[in-house]
mmCIF file of C-alpha atoms in Angstrom:
data_model
loop_
_atom_site.group_PDB
_atom_site.id
_atom_site.type_symbol
_atom_site.label_atom_id
_atom_site.label_comp_id
_atom_site.label_asym_id
_atom_site.label_seq_id
_atom_site.Cartn_x
_atom_site.Cartn_y
_atom_site.Cartn_z
ATOM 1 C CA MET U 195 0.213 14.187 -30.666
ATOM 2 C CA PHE U 196 1.618 12.748 -27.446
ATOM 3 C CA ASP U 197 5.227 13.028 -28.616
ATOM 4 C CA LEU U 198 7.593 12.627 -25.668
ATOM 5 C CA SER U 199 10.878 13.163 -27.510
ATOM 6 C CA GLY U 200 13.396 14.923 -25.294
ATOM 7 C CA ARG U 201 11.465 14.100 -22.118
ATOM 8 C CA PHE U 202 12.900 12.099 -19.236
ATOM 9 C CA ALA U 203 10.682 9.629 -17.373
ATOM 10 C CA LEU U 204 11.152 7.546 -14.230
ATOM 11 C CA VAL U 205 8.869 4.527 -13.787
ATOM 12 C CA THR U 206 8.755 2.563 -10.527
ATOM 13 C CA GLY U 207 7.707 -1.068 -10.582
ATOM 14 C CA ALA U 208 8.912 -1.250 -14.156
ATOM 15 C CA THR U 209 9.344 -5.014 -14.159
ATOM 16 C CA GLY U 210 5.679 -5.678 -13.449
ATOM 17 C CA GLY U 211 3.133 -6.273 -16.198
ATOM 18 C CA ILE U 212 1.621 -2.795 -16.045
ATOM 19 C CA GLY U 213 4.890 -0.996 -15.223
ATOM 20 C CA GLY U 214 6.665 -2.687 -18.109
ATOM 21 C CA ALA U 215 3.889 -1.720 -20.497
ATOM 22 C CA ILE U 216 4.049 1.887 -19.272
ATOM 23 C CA ALA U 217 7.840 2.036 -19.674
ATOM 24 C CA ARG U 218 7.624 0.579 -23.206
ATOM 25 C CA ALA U 219 4.907 3.040 -24.205
ATOM 26 C CA LEU U 220 6.715 6.113 -22.848
ATOM 27 C CA HIS U 221 9.870 4.942 -24.600
ATOM 28 C CA ALA U 222 8.005 4.302 -27.851
ATOM 29 C CA GLN U 223 6.744 7.908 -27.749
ATOM 30 C CA GLY U 224 10.351 9.091 -27.646
ATOM 31 C CA ALA U 225 11.026 9.536 -23.930
ATOM 32 C CA THR U 226 14.236 8.508 -22.230
ATOM 33 C CA VAL U 227 13.239 6.143 -19.416
ATOM 34 C CA ALA U 228 14.698 5.210 -16.041
ATOM 35 C CA LEU U 229 13.409 1.804 -15.015
ATOM 36 C CA SER U 230 13.136 1.121 -11.309
ATOM 37 C CA GLY U 231 12.209 -2.049 -9.493
ATOM 38 C CA THR U 232 13.636 -4.581 -7.092
ATOM 39 C CA ARG U 233 14.696 -7.254 -9.599
ATOM 40 C CA ARG U 234 17.927 -6.074 -11.185
ATOM 41 C CA GLU U 235 18.091 -8.795 -13.858
ATOM 42 C CA ALA U 236 14.548 -8.158 -15.041
ATOM 43 C CA LEU U 237 15.237 -4.406 -15.181
ATOM 44 C CA GLU U 238 18.384 -4.923 -17.186
ATOM 45 C CA ALA U 239 16.575 -7.291 -19.550
ATOM 46 C CA LEU U 240 13.890 -4.660 -20.168
ATOM 47 C CA GLY U 241 16.574 -2.008 -20.592
ATOM 48 C CA ALA U 242 18.352 -4.188 -23.144
ATOM 49 C CA GLU U 243 15.082 -4.792 -24.988
ATOM 50 C CA LEU U 244 14.437 -1.045 -25.224
ATOM 51 C CA GLY U 245 18.024 -0.300 -26.229
ATOM 52 C CA GLU U 246 19.018 3.352 -26.280
ATOM 53 C CA ARG U 247 17.359 5.858 -23.953
ATOM 54 C CA ALA U 248 16.829 3.279 -21.159
ATOM 55 C CA HIS U 249 18.506 3.111 -17.751
ATOM 56 C CA ALA U 250 18.050 0.435 -15.078
ATOM 57 C CA LEU U 251 17.922 1.811 -11.512
ATOM 58 C CA PRO U 252 17.170 -0.932 -8.978
ATOM 59 C CA ALA U 253 15.685 0.342 -5.706
ATOM 60 C CA ASP U 254 13.809 -1.113 -2.763
ATOM 61 C CA LEU U 255 10.853 1.170 -2.070
ATOM 62 C CA LYS U 256 10.581 -0.184 1.470
ATOM 63 C CA ASP U 257 13.834 1.667 2.228
ATOM 64 C CA PRO U 258 13.025 5.394 2.713
ATOM 65 C CA ALA U 259 16.603 6.499 2.025
ATOM 66 C CA ALA U 260 16.619 4.595 -1.264
ATOM 67 C CA VAL U 261 13.315 6.201 -2.221
ATOM 68 C CA ASP U 262 14.587 9.704 -1.410
ATOM 69 C CA ALA U 263 17.652 9.121 -3.578
ATOM 70 C CA LEU U 264 15.858 7.622 -6.584
ATOM 71 C CA PRO U 265 14.659 10.772 -8.411
ATOM 72 C CA GLY U 266 18.118 12.321 -8.086
ATOM 73 C CA ALA U 267 19.726 9.152 -9.398
ATOM 74 C CA ALA U 268 17.300 9.118 -12.321
ATOM 75 C CA GLU U 269 18.030 12.754 -13.097
ATOM 76 C CA ALA U 270 21.757 12.105 -12.964
ATOM 77 C CA ALA U 271 21.491 9.031 -15.200
ATOM 78 C CA MET U 272 19.249 10.630 -17.819
ATOM 79 C CA GLY U 273 20.151 14.312 -17.626
ATOM 80 C CA GLY U 274 16.712 15.430 -16.478
ATOM 81 C CA LEU U 275 13.408 14.336 -14.984
ATOM 82 C CA ASP U 276 10.123 15.523 -16.465
ATOM 83 C CA ILE U 277 7.786 12.585 -15.891
ATOM 84 C CA LEU U 278 7.535 10.400 -12.799
ATOM 85 C CA VAL U 279 5.203 7.414 -12.802
ATOM 86 C CA HIS U 280 4.766 5.836 -9.364
ATOM 87 C CA ASN U 281 3.465 2.475 -10.439
ATOM 88 C CA ALA U 282 5.097 0.159 -7.892
ATOM 89 C CA GLY U 283 2.591 -1.473 -5.620
ATOM 90 C CA VAL U 284 2.253 -4.474 -3.362
ATOM 91 C CA THR U 285 -0.712 -6.373 -1.955
ATOM 92 C CA ARG U 286 -0.934 -8.138 1.399
ATOM 93 C CA ASP U 287 -4.588 -9.116 1.330
ATOM 94 C CA ASN U 288 -6.321 -10.253 4.481
ATOM 95 C CA LEU U 289 -9.645 -9.932 6.190
ATOM 96 C CA PHE U 290 -9.698 -6.751 8.205
ATOM 97 C CA LEU U 291 -10.100 -8.598 11.508
ATOM 98 C CA ARG U 292 -7.083 -10.749 10.759
ATOM 99 C CA MET U 293 -4.844 -8.082 9.241
ATOM 100 C CA LYS U 294 -1.401 -7.836 10.861
ATOM 101 C CA ASP U 295 0.270 -4.511 11.568
ATOM 102 C CA GLU U 296 3.035 -5.503 9.167
ATOM 103 C CA GLU U 297 0.557 -6.233 6.378
ATOM 104 C CA TRP U 298 -0.948 -2.799 6.853
ATOM 105 C CA SER U 299 2.308 -0.877 7.083
ATOM 106 C CA GLU U 300 4.153 -2.566 4.251
ATOM 107 C CA VAL U 301 1.378 -1.799 1.782
ATOM 108 C CA ILE U 302 1.076 1.810 2.959
ATOM 109 C CA GLN U 303 4.833 2.231 2.833
ATOM 110 C CA VAL U 304 5.391 1.050 -0.727
ATOM 111 C CA ASN U 305 2.182 2.210 -2.369
ATOM 112 C CA LEU U 306 1.628 5.528 -0.621
ATOM 113 C CA ALA U 307 4.596 6.733 1.468
ATOM 114 C CA ALA U 308 7.078 5.953 -1.309
ATOM 115 C CA GLY U 309 4.909 8.048 -3.632
ATOM 116 C CA PHE U 310 5.098 10.972 -1.198
ATOM 117 C CA ARG U 311 8.881 10.713 -0.961
ATOM 118 C CA LEU U 312 9.369 10.308 -4.723
ATOM 119 C CA TYR U 313 7.157 13.276 -5.549
ATOM 120 C CA ARG U 314 8.788 15.468 -2.900
ATOM 121 C CA ALA U 315 12.259 14.665 -4.195
ATOM 122 C CA ALA U 316 11.296 15.172 -7.836
ATOM 123 C CA LEU U 317 9.474 18.463 -7.279
ATOM 124 C CA LYS U 318 12.420 20.766 -6.722
ATOM 125 C CA GLY U 319 13.837 20.232 -10.179
ATOM 126 C CA MET U 320 10.390 20.308 -11.786
ATOM 127 C CA MET U 321 9.603 23.631 -10.089
ATOM 128 C CA LYS U 322 12.857 25.128 -11.292
ATOM 129 C CA ARG U 323 12.255 23.929 -14.830
ATOM 130 C CA ARG U 324 8.587 24.918 -14.680
ATOM 131 C CA TYR U 325 7.517 21.575 -16.089
ATOM 132 C CA GLY U 326 6.492 18.256 -14.599
ATOM 133 C CA ARG U 327 4.169 15.313 -14.908
ATOM 134 C CA LEU U 328 3.549 13.257 -11.762
ATOM 135 C CA ILE U 329 1.387 10.205 -12.357
ATOM 136 C CA GLY U 330 0.317 7.699 -9.701
ATOM 137 C CA ILE U 331 -1.011 4.308 -10.707
ATOM 138 C CA THR U 332 -3.805 3.754 -8.249
ATOM 139 C CA SER U 333 -6.674 1.274 -8.500
ATOM 140 C CA VAL U 334 -10.420 1.107 -8.929
ATOM 141 C CA VAL U 335 -10.570 -0.352 -5.403
ATOM 142 C CA GLY U 336 -9.159 2.897 -4.040
ATOM 143 C CA VAL U 337 -12.511 4.403 -4.970
ATOM 144 C CA THR U 338 -14.898 1.450 -4.603
ATOM 145 C CA GLY U 339 -13.263 -0.492 -1.754
ATOM 146 C CA ASN U 340 -12.808 -4.264 -1.856
ATOM 147 C CA PRO U 341 -13.235 -6.905 0.849
ATOM 148 C CA GLY U 342 -9.882 -8.302 1.950
ATOM 149 C CA GLN U 343 -8.012 -5.229 0.727
ATOM 150 C CA GLY U 344 -8.466 -2.648 3.485
ATOM 151 C CA ASN U 345 -4.767 -1.836 3.409
ATOM 152 C CA TYR U 346 -4.454 -1.778 -0.377
ATOM 153 C CA ALA U 347 -7.624 0.267 -0.915
ATOM 154 C CA ALA U 348 -6.489 2.758 1.757
ATOM 155 C CA SER U 349 -3.102 3.164 0.090
ATOM 156 C CA LYS U 350 -4.642 3.707 -3.340
ATOM 157 C CA ALA U 351 -7.284 6.121 -2.054
ATOM 158 C CA GLY U 352 -4.489 7.937 -0.231
ATOM 159 C CA LEU U 353 -2.567 8.334 -3.457
ATOM 160 C CA ILE U 354 -5.598 10.002 -5.038
ATOM 161 C CA GLY U 355 -6.074 12.465 -2.156
ATOM 162 C CA MET U 356 -2.359 13.221 -2.020
ATOM 163 C CA SER U 357 -2.289 13.873 -5.760
ATOM 164 C CA LYS U 358 -5.240 16.273 -5.639
ATOM 165 C CA SER U 359 -3.638 18.295 -2.846
ATOM 166 C CA LEU U 360 -0.292 18.509 -4.582
ATOM 167 C CA ALA U 361 -1.974 19.296 -7.907
ATOM 168 C CA ALA U 362 -3.502 22.402 -6.323
ATOM 169 C CA GLU U 363 -0.142 23.457 -4.874
ATOM 170 C CA VAL U 364 1.922 23.263 -8.045
ATOM 171 C CA ALA U 365 -0.519 23.845 -10.914
ATOM 172 C CA SER U 366 0.792 27.406 -11.336
ATOM 173 C CA ARG U 367 4.264 25.974 -11.997
ATOM 174 C CA ASN U 368 3.109 23.957 -15.001
ATOM 175 C CA ILE U 369 3.331 20.702 -13.061
ATOM 176 C CA THR U 370 0.368 18.345 -13.267
ATOM 177 C CA VAL U 371 -0.407 15.573 -10.794
ATOM 178 C CA ASN U 372 -2.826 12.867 -11.825
ATOM 179 C CA CYS U 373 -3.709 9.230 -11.243
ATOM 180 C CA VAL U 374 -4.582 6.319 -13.487
ATOM 181 C CA ALA U 375 -6.907 3.764 -11.878
ATOM 182 C CA PRO U 376 -6.837 0.367 -13.568
ATOM 183 C CA GLY U 377 -9.584 -2.192 -13.005
ATOM 184 C CA PHE U 378 -8.979 -5.887 -13.767
ATOM 185 C CA ILE U 379 -5.826 -6.093 -15.901
ATOM 186 C CA GLU U 380 -4.436 -9.328 -17.404
ATOM 187 C CA SER U 381 -1.624 -10.451 -15.118
ATOM 188 C CA PRO U 382 -0.344 -13.552 -13.334
ATOM 189 C CA MET U 383 -3.056 -12.796 -10.765
ATOM 190 C CA THR U 384 -5.918 -12.907 -13.270
ATOM 191 C CA ASP U 385 -4.303 -15.943 -14.954
ATOM 192 C CA SER U 386 -4.511 -17.841 -11.669
ATOM 193 C CA LEU U 387 -8.289 -17.398 -11.390
ATOM 194 C CA ASN U 388 -10.331 -20.526 -12.084
ATOM 195 C CA GLU U 389 -13.033 -20.449 -14.743
ATOM 196 C CA LYS U 390 -15.802 -19.694 -12.290
ATOM 197 C CA GLN U 391 -13.894 -16.826 -10.696
ATOM 198 C CA ARG U 392 -12.984 -15.515 -14.124
ATOM 199 C CA ASP U 393 -16.586 -15.584 -15.315
ATOM 200 C CA GLY U 394 -17.701 -13.956 -12.058
ATOM 201 C CA ALA U 395 -15.270 -11.087 -12.537
ATOM 202 C CA LEU U 396 -16.097 -10.659 -16.217
ATOM 203 C CA ALA U 397 -19.817 -10.455 -15.410
ATOM 204 C CA HIS U 398 -19.092 -7.064 -13.814
ATOM 205 C CA ILE U 399 -17.099 -5.706 -16.771
ATOM 206 C CA PRO U 400 -19.278 -4.293 -19.553
ATOM 207 C CA ALA U 401 -16.349 -4.460 -21.992
ATOM 208 C CA GLY U 402 -16.429 -8.242 -21.554
ATOM 209 C CA ARG U 403 -12.691 -8.676 -21.145
ATOM 210 C CA PHE U 404 -9.889 -7.971 -18.751
ATOM 211 C CA GLY U 405 -7.736 -4.983 -19.611
ATOM 212 C CA ALA U 406 -4.218 -5.207 -21.006
ATOM 213 C CA GLY U 407 -1.142 -3.430 -19.686
ATOM 214 C CA SER U 408 -1.189 -1.396 -22.881
ATOM 215 C CA ASP U 409 -4.630 -0.017 -21.963
ATOM 216 C CA VAL U 410 -3.147 1.462 -18.780
ATOM 217 C CA ALA U 411 -0.040 2.589 -20.640
ATOM 218 C CA GLY U 412 -2.098 4.530 -23.170
ATOM 219 C CA ALA U 413 -3.805 6.513 -20.416
ATOM 220 C CA THR U 414 -0.445 7.157 -18.783
ATOM 221 C CA VAL U 415 1.139 8.407 -22.014
ATOM 222 C CA TYR U 416 -1.730 10.846 -22.426
ATOM 223 C CA LEU U 417 -1.316 12.276 -18.919
ATOM 224 C CA ALA U 418 2.469 12.448 -19.450
ATOM 225 C CA SER U 419 2.103 14.406 -22.672
ATOM 226 C CA ALA U 420 2.161 18.129 -23.323
ATOM 227 C CA GLU U 421 -1.410 17.808 -24.623
ATOM 228 C CA ALA U 422 -2.639 17.019 -21.078
ATOM 229 C CA ALA U 423 -1.287 20.316 -19.687
ATOM 230 C CA TYR U 424 -4.729 21.468 -18.513
ATOM 231 C CA VAL U 425 -5.646 18.159 -16.831
ATOM 232 C CA THR U 426 -4.588 18.014 -13.181
ATOM 233 C CA GLY U 427 -5.807 16.484 -9.940
ATOM 234 C CA GLN U 428 -7.740 13.905 -11.923
ATOM 235 C CA THR U 429 -8.076 10.146 -11.794
ATOM 236 C CA LEU U 430 -8.454 8.468 -15.159
ATOM 237 C CA HIS U 431 -10.284 5.147 -14.748
ATOM 238 C CA VAL U 432 -9.257 2.350 -17.094
ATOM 239 C CA ASN U 433 -11.598 -0.501 -16.214
ATOM 240 C CA GLY U 434 -13.774 -1.512 -19.152
ATOM 241 C CA GLY U 435 -16.747 0.162 -17.530
ATOM 242 C CA MET U 436 -16.805 -1.942 -14.355
ATOM 243 C CA ALA U 437 -17.075 1.234 -12.256
ATOM 244 C CA MET U 438 -18.215 4.489 -13.797
ATOM 245 C CA ILE U 439 -17.093 7.165 -11.360
ATOM 246 C CA MET L 1132 24.699 47.778 0.567
ATOM 247 C CA SER L 1133 26.758 44.597 0.783
ATOM 248 C CA ASP L 1134 27.390 42.373 -2.184
ATOM 249 C CA ILE L 1135 25.186 39.668 -0.665
ATOM 250 C CA ALA L 1136 22.352 42.134 -0.086
ATOM 251 C CA GLU L 1137 22.569 43.222 -3.740
ATOM 252 C CA ARG L 1138 22.412 39.650 -4.971
ATOM 253 C CA VAL L 1139 19.497 38.828 -2.673
ATOM 254 C CA LYS L 1140 17.633 41.876 -3.917
ATOM 255 C CA LYS L 1141 18.238 40.922 -7.530
ATOM 256 C CA ILE L 1142 16.867 37.414 -6.982
ATOM 257 C CA VAL L 1143 13.776 38.749 -5.221
ATOM 258 C CA ILE L 1144 13.075 41.257 -7.992
ATOM 259 C CA GLU L 1145 13.493 38.630 -10.690
ATOM 260 C CA HIS L 1146 11.503 35.924 -8.977
ATOM 261 C CA LEU L 1147 8.589 37.971 -7.712
ATOM 262 C CA GLY L 1148 8.521 40.465 -10.564
ATOM 263 C CA VAL L 1149 8.338 43.470 -8.227
ATOM 264 C CA ASP L 1150 9.745 47.008 -8.504
ATOM 265 C CA ALA L 1151 13.256 47.456 -7.110
ATOM 266 C CA ASP L 1152 12.191 50.279 -4.791
ATOM 267 C CA LYS L 1153 9.748 47.966 -3.000
ATOM 268 C CA VAL L 1154 12.496 45.494 -2.113
ATOM 269 C CA THR L 1155 13.634 47.142 1.114
ATOM 270 C CA GLU L 1156 15.358 45.448 4.018
ATOM 271 C CA ASN L 1157 12.180 45.176 6.045
ATOM 272 C CA ALA L 1158 9.929 44.145 3.171
ATOM 273 C CA SER L 1159 8.060 40.926 3.940
ATOM 274 C CA PHE L 1160 7.950 38.500 1.005
ATOM 275 C CA ILE L 1161 4.335 37.594 1.657
ATOM 276 C CA ASP L 1162 2.829 40.746 3.183
ATOM 277 C CA ASP L 1163 4.637 43.403 1.159
ATOM 278 C CA LEU L 1164 5.853 41.731 -2.022
ATOM 279 C CA GLY L 1165 2.852 39.557 -2.870
ATOM 280 C CA ALA L 1166 4.585 36.191 -2.593
ATOM 281 C CA ASP L 1167 2.566 33.077 -1.852
ATOM 282 C CA SER L 1168 3.936 30.260 0.294
ATOM 283 C CA LEU L 1169 5.234 28.362 -2.712
ATOM 284 C CA ASP L 1170 7.092 31.486 -3.873
ATOM 285 C CA THR L 1171 8.924 31.590 -0.540
ATOM 286 C CA VAL L 1172 10.015 27.977 -1.029
ATOM 287 C CA GLU L 1173 11.264 28.844 -4.497
ATOM 288 C CA LEU L 1174 13.099 31.902 -3.212
ATOM 289 C CA VAL L 1175 14.941 29.727 -0.696
ATOM 290 C CA MET L 1176 15.826 27.320 -3.515
ATOM 291 C CA ALA L 1177 17.114 30.240 -5.569
ATOM 292 C CA PHE L 1178 19.211 31.517 -2.635
ATOM 293 C CA GLU L 1179 20.660 28.041 -2.148
ATOM 294 C CA GLU L 1180 21.644 27.911 -5.785
ATOM 295 C CA GLU L 1181 23.084 31.432 -5.936
ATOM 296 C CA PHE L 1182 25.107 31.115 -2.741
ATOM 297 C CA GLY L 1183 25.946 27.411 -2.959
ATOM 298 C CA CYS L 1184 24.725 26.669 0.536
ATOM 299 C CA GLU L 1185 22.040 24.545 2.119
ATOM 300 C CA ILE L 1186 19.235 26.334 3.951
ATOM 301 C CA PRO L 1187 17.611 23.832 6.318
ATOM 302 C CA ASP L 1188 13.811 23.844 6.658
ATOM 303 C CA ASP L 1189 13.845 25.247 10.193
ATOM 304 C CA ALA L 1190 16.071 28.123 9.085
ATOM 305 C CA ALA L 1191 13.988 28.699 5.959
ATOM 306 C CA GLU L 1192 10.912 29.191 8.129
ATOM 307 C CA THR L 1193 12.583 32.156 9.864
ATOM 308 C CA ILE L 1194 13.387 33.926 6.576
ATOM 309 C CA LEU L 1195 10.360 36.184 6.198
ATOM 310 C CA THR L 1196 11.864 39.443 4.943
ATOM 311 C CA VAL L 1197 14.559 40.537 2.534
ATOM 312 C CA GLY L 1198 16.746 41.467 5.512
ATOM 313 C CA ASP L 1199 16.230 38.030 7.102
ATOM 314 C CA ALA L 1200 17.569 36.424 3.937
ATOM 315 C CA THR L 1201 20.559 38.747 3.706
ATOM 316 C CA ARG L 1202 21.521 38.252 7.355
ATOM 317 C CA PHE L 1203 21.202 34.463 7.116
ATOM 318 C CA LEU L 1204 23.317 34.333 3.981
ATOM 319 C CA GLU L 1205 25.958 36.734 5.301
ATOM 320 C CA LYS L 1206 26.322 34.520 8.355
ATOM 321 C CA ASN L 1207 26.409 31.366 6.302
ATOM 322 C CA ALA L 1208 28.904 32.738 3.832
ATOM 323 C CA ALA L 1209 31.148 33.739 6.732
ATOM 324 C CA GLN L 1210 31.101 30.178 7.983
ATOM 325 C CA ALA L 1211 31.871 28.721 4.580
#
């Protein structure tokens, strides 16, 4: 089950904790992967670690032209594009009353608008080949909201609504569009919490621990697989039970 | 019938799975041939591939019938 041999996958934000785990998992299942991110050295290091079937494709998702070109570049590098995981995301947290226009627009641009452009560019080939897996990494806060993250929650909720609409448009072409919504995942951000903050967060997680990148990667591999052909327009929550929705 | 018209007709028959005698010059993809809006996008993609030309979105929106497609492509081929 979940064999991805012969499939071609593009992952944005591949140098992050979650993105790296997703890229490793897709690769481990046999997929050829195109790794995208802004840090060229980190991408090349991950590519070297994975060895064969890995391509580093640096791109700045704040640049619309670069975003438009990325799926084509991935297809050219790998020889196809079956799976696209839009995982790249930024935060610019601030209280709503203090939020700057730039903080709003940068988060929307990278997390949501780049997803729109990537999906649009990838769709043509997927429609022709009658196969595709589009997966957006959203967030539990896109569904629950979170104080200080009006921009981030809006972008992640937007990704869910966009995915549902597109899922309805292209389901008949054997293309599925889904989201994975992580909760608290171990990362430099959770590492920087003090003990009180950490305990406060854990009190809301029935599983009693933060998630690992591999937890998110497992859900992503499932949605990327042939076995998930009849699952579309869905959001798979990976949050240890902190929000059951 | 011109060569381009024949090729257009062939693509329409293949893509929409309709009988050849239904694919007349005035046949509307959506109203007469049962295409949905996504089919029309795919037809344009197929025309682009077959004739090696780019069909911009604003032009694509005016291609509603088999004849529209043939005329657009004949004009475009002439310019190429």
